Short mmCIF file of C-alpha atoms and ligand atoms in Angstrom, two decimals:
data_model
loop_
_atom_site.label_atom_id
_atom_site.label_comp_id
_atom_site.label_asym_id
_atom_site.label_seq_id
_atom_site.Cartn_x
_atom_site.Cartn_y
_atom_site.Cartn_z
CA MET N 1314 122.74 38.98 195.77
CA HIS N 1315 120.27 41.85 195.76
CA GLU N 1316 116.66 40.76 195.42
CA ILE N 1317 116.10 42.55 192.10
CA PHE N 1318 118.57 40.14 190.47
CA GLN N 1319 117.05 37.02 191.93
CA ARG N 1320 115.20 34.92 189.38
CA THR N 1321 116.93 36.92 186.63
CA THR N 1322 118.84 34.92 184.07
CA VAL N 1323 119.27 37.37 181.21
CA ILE N 1324 119.77 41.13 181.24
CA PRO N 1325 119.33 42.91 177.91
CA VAL N 1326 122.04 45.55 177.51
CA VAL N 1327 120.58 48.26 175.32
CA THR N 1328 122.06 51.35 173.70
CA VAL N 1329 119.31 53.82 172.90
CA ALA N 1330 120.00 56.70 170.54
CA ARG N 1331 116.53 58.29 170.77
CA ALA N 1332 114.79 58.49 174.13
CA ALA N 1333 111.46 58.13 172.33
CA ASP N 1334 112.43 54.52 171.55
CA ALA N 1335 112.87 53.59 175.20
CA VAL N 1336 109.27 52.85 176.12
CA PRO N 1337 108.35 50.78 173.02
CA LEU N 1338 111.62 48.91 173.49
CA GLY N 1339 110.83 48.28 177.14
CA LYS N 1340 107.34 47.09 176.26
CA ALA N 1341 108.73 44.60 173.74
CA LEU N 1342 111.14 43.22 176.34
CA LEU N 1343 108.39 42.98 178.95
CA ARG N 1344 106.06 41.18 176.52
CA ALA N 1345 108.86 38.69 175.97
CA GLY N 1346 109.25 38.09 179.68
CA LEU N 1347 112.42 40.08 180.35
CA ARG N 1348 111.82 42.38 183.29
CA LEU N 1349 115.25 43.91 183.78
CA VAL N 1350 116.98 46.16 181.28
CA GLU N 1351 120.38 47.82 181.40
CA VAL N 1352 120.53 51.08 179.43
CA THR N 1353 124.13 51.95 178.61
CA LEU N 1354 125.26 55.53 179.24
CA ARG N 1355 126.77 55.68 175.78
CA THR N 1356 124.41 58.09 174.07
CA PRO N 1357 123.33 61.66 174.84
CA GLU N 1358 119.72 60.51 175.33
CA SER N 1359 120.51 57.51 177.55
CA LEU N 1360 119.51 59.27 180.78
CA ALA N 1361 116.22 60.44 179.26
CA ALA N 1362 115.65 56.86 178.12
CA ILE N 1363 116.15 55.61 181.68
CA THR N 1364 113.74 58.23 183.02
CA ALA N 1365 111.09 57.33 180.43
CA ILE N 1366 111.22 53.62 181.31
CA ALA N 1367 111.26 54.33 185.06
CA ARG N 1368 108.21 56.60 184.77
CA GLU N 1369 106.11 54.78 182.22
CA LEU N 1370 106.87 51.11 182.78
CA PRO N 1371 106.52 50.40 186.49
CA ASP N 1372 106.81 46.65 185.89
CA MET N 1373 110.26 47.07 184.42
CA VAL N 1374 113.45 47.34 186.47
CA VAL N 1375 115.69 49.74 184.59
CA GLY N 1376 119.38 50.08 185.35
CA ALA N 1377 122.27 52.09 183.98
CA GLY N 1378 125.25 50.44 182.34
CA THR N 1379 128.65 51.71 181.21
CA VAL N 1380 128.89 53.65 184.47
CA LEU N 1381 132.46 54.95 184.29
CA THR N 1382 132.64 57.86 186.75
CA PRO N 1383 131.16 59.00 190.06
CA ALA N 1384 129.26 61.64 188.07
CA ASP N 1385 127.68 58.83 186.03
CA VAL N 1386 126.52 57.23 189.29
CA THR N 1387 124.81 60.46 190.36
CA ARG N 1388 123.27 61.13 186.96
CA ALA N 1389 121.96 57.59 186.62
CA ALA N 1390 120.43 57.59 190.10
CA GLU N 1391 118.78 60.95 189.46
CA ALA N 1392 117.41 59.67 186.15
CA GLY N 1393 115.65 56.83 187.94
CA ALA N 1394 118.03 53.90 187.50
CA ARG N 1395 117.38 51.14 190.02
CA PHE N 1396 120.72 49.39 189.57
CA LEU N 1397 124.14 50.25 188.18
CA VAL N 1398 126.65 48.30 186.13
CA SER N 1399 130.28 49.17 185.33
CA PRO N 1400 132.72 47.34 183.07
CA GLY N 1401 135.44 47.79 185.72
CA LEU N 1402 136.06 49.15 189.20
CA THR N 1403 138.03 51.99 190.78
CA GLN N 1404 138.23 53.38 194.31
CA ASP N 1405 136.19 56.40 193.24
CA LEU N 1406 133.49 54.25 191.68
CA VAL N 1407 133.30 52.03 194.75
CA ALA N 1408 132.81 55.07 196.96
CA ALA N 1409 130.17 56.59 194.69
CA GLY N 1410 128.41 53.28 194.10
CA LEU N 1411 128.21 52.44 197.79
CA ALA N 1412 127.14 55.98 198.72
CA CYS N 1413 124.20 55.97 196.31
CA GLU N 1414 122.88 52.71 197.82
CA LEU N 1415 121.62 51.28 194.54
CA PRO N 1416 122.53 47.66 193.76
CA TYR N 1417 125.83 47.92 191.94
CA ILE N 1418 127.57 45.37 189.70
CA PRO N 1419 131.17 46.39 189.04
CA GLY N 1420 133.32 44.66 186.48
CA ALA N 1421 136.31 42.40 187.11
CA VAL N 1422 138.16 39.99 184.87
CA THR N 1423 141.62 39.31 186.31
CA SER N 1424 142.31 37.66 189.64
CA SER N 1425 143.66 40.92 191.06
CA GLU N 1426 140.51 42.78 189.99
CA ILE N 1427 138.31 40.09 191.50
CA ILE N 1428 140.28 40.19 194.78
CA ALA N 1429 139.96 43.98 194.89
CA ALA N 1430 136.22 43.81 194.24
CA ARG N 1431 135.86 41.15 196.94
CA GLU N 1432 137.76 43.32 199.40
CA HIS N 1433 135.14 46.00 198.83
CA GLY N 1434 132.39 43.52 199.62
CA PHE N 1435 131.13 42.79 196.11
CA SER N 1436 130.14 39.22 195.33
CA LEU N 1437 128.35 39.73 191.98
CA LEU N 1438 130.66 40.98 189.24
CA LYS N 1439 130.32 41.75 185.58
CA PHE N 1440 132.79 39.77 183.45
CA PHE N 1441 133.43 41.89 180.36
CA PRO N 1442 134.37 41.46 177.56
CA ALA N 1443 133.47 37.85 178.23
CA ILE N 1444 134.42 36.12 175.01
CA ALA N 1445 137.60 38.14 174.49
CA SER N 1446 138.59 37.47 178.13
CA GLY N 1447 138.53 33.71 177.80
CA GLY N 1448 134.82 32.99 177.85
CA THR N 1449 133.51 29.93 179.63
CA GLU N 1450 136.96 28.41 180.09
CA ALA N 1451 138.23 31.44 182.00
CA LEU N 1452 135.14 31.46 184.24
CA ARG N 1453 135.45 27.71 184.83
CA GLN N 1454 139.03 28.16 186.04
CA LEU N 1455 138.11 31.10 188.27
CA ALA N 1456 135.30 29.20 190.03
CA PRO N 1457 137.37 27.11 192.50
CA VAL N 1458 139.68 30.03 193.24
CA PHE N 1459 136.86 32.42 194.09
CA PRO N 1460 134.05 30.51 195.77
CA GLY N 1461 131.22 32.84 196.61
CA ILE N 1462 131.88 35.11 193.65
CA ALA N 1463 129.18 35.08 190.96
CA PHE N 1464 129.57 36.63 187.54
CA CYS N 1465 127.40 38.24 184.91
CA PRO N 1466 129.34 37.73 181.69
CA THR N 1467 128.63 40.12 178.83
CA GLY N 1468 130.38 41.03 175.61
CA GLY N 1469 130.06 38.71 172.65
CA LEU N 1470 127.24 36.59 174.04
CA ASN N 1471 124.39 35.53 171.79
CA ASP N 1472 121.64 33.01 171.30
CA GLY N 1473 124.17 30.34 170.47
CA ASN N 1474 126.56 30.62 173.41
CA ALA N 1475 124.63 32.18 176.31
CA ALA N 1476 123.38 28.82 177.58
CA ASP N 1477 126.98 27.54 177.87
CA PHE N 1478 127.71 30.35 180.32
CA LEU N 1479 124.55 29.75 182.32
CA GLU N 1480 125.62 26.15 182.91
CA LEU N 1481 128.61 27.32 184.94
CA PRO N 1482 128.16 27.31 188.72
CA ASN N 1483 129.70 30.76 189.11
CA VAL N 1484 127.52 32.44 186.48
CA ALA N 1485 124.44 33.99 188.06
CA MET N 1486 123.12 35.61 184.89
CA VAL N 1487 124.23 36.75 181.47
CA GLY N 1488 123.88 40.04 179.67
CA GLY N 1489 124.12 41.31 176.15
CA ALA N 1490 122.68 43.23 173.29
CA TRP N 1491 121.96 40.31 171.00
CA MET N 1492 118.18 40.41 171.51
CA ALA N 1493 118.00 44.19 171.11
CA PRO N 1494 120.87 45.43 168.98
CA ALA N 1495 121.19 49.17 168.42
CA ASP N 1496 120.28 48.93 164.74
CA ALA N 1497 117.04 47.07 165.50
CA ILE N 1498 116.16 49.68 168.11
CA ALA N 1499 116.91 52.51 165.67
CA ALA N 1500 114.73 50.78 163.05
CA GLY N 1501 111.87 50.37 165.52
CA ASP N 1502 111.80 46.61 164.93
CA TRP N 1503 109.85 45.87 168.11
CA ALA N 1504 108.45 42.60 166.79
CA GLY N 1505 111.91 41.32 165.87
CA ILE N 1506 113.30 42.37 169.25
CA GLU N 1507 110.38 40.72 171.04
CA GLU N 1508 110.96 37.46 169.20
CA LYS N 1509 114.67 37.37 170.02
CA ALA N 1510 113.96 38.45 173.58
CA ARG N 1511 111.44 35.64 173.95
CA ARG N 1512 114.13 33.12 173.02
CA ALA N 1513 116.53 34.78 175.44
CA ALA N 1514 113.95 34.65 178.22
CA ARG N 1515 113.73 30.90 177.77
CA LEU N 1516 117.44 30.48 178.48
CA GLY N 1517 118.35 29.28 181.88
CA ARG N 1518 118.85 26.26 183.93
CA GLY N 1519 116.47 23.59 182.82
C1 3PG P 458 128.05 45.50 177.65
O1 3PG P 458 128.25 46.66 177.92
O2 3PG P 458 127.77 44.66 178.48
C2 3PG P 458 128.28 45.06 176.24
O3 3PG P 458 128.27 46.12 175.37
C3 3PG P 458 127.34 44.00 175.80
O4 3PG P 458 128.07 43.31 174.86
P1 3PG P 458 127.43 42.86 173.48
O5 3PG P 458 127.08 44.14 172.78
O6 3PG P 458 128.55 42.10 172.80
O7 3PG P 458 126.27 42.02 173.79
#
């Protein structure tokens, strides 16, 4: 696993509508002890948000999520993303992801998708949408079949269930928006986000 993911248990997955919110959001997450952040490429200002965090918060490791095309890979890298996350995987994305040399977490849920990702050399995979795809029980059943494959489940995780995922031997980390939902970001509720992020930062293997 790439060194930037080591010691990471929780990745906030944030969707930022206004780039101006990126730095105060990043500061709240950092104060809470969360050093990585995945900014989804789902809004027109997402790339500007990545650039703002990369420039102004050197202690933060900002990545791009919802990377769906090779053009997204290029745009995210140019914006300053230090890692990339996709909900799935295609031949074109593999080629673009490997060519850009950033740490890349593609998504895989089914056995065939996991086998394909493994054939391309990936050993850390996003498992999305985690709850809808069978949650902890699905990951538990995949573990003996795919030794050496670690997952980052996201999609439907929250304060109440994230720890259950982290107990699984094939879960390296978890991700989600529960500590920084889009409406809290839009409202500028940095104190509320910090509090939830602080609880999230405490998750992990005790
Ligand atoms: C993702 O892209 O990983 C998800 O949007 C995060 O899912 P959540 O919003 O249910 O946490």
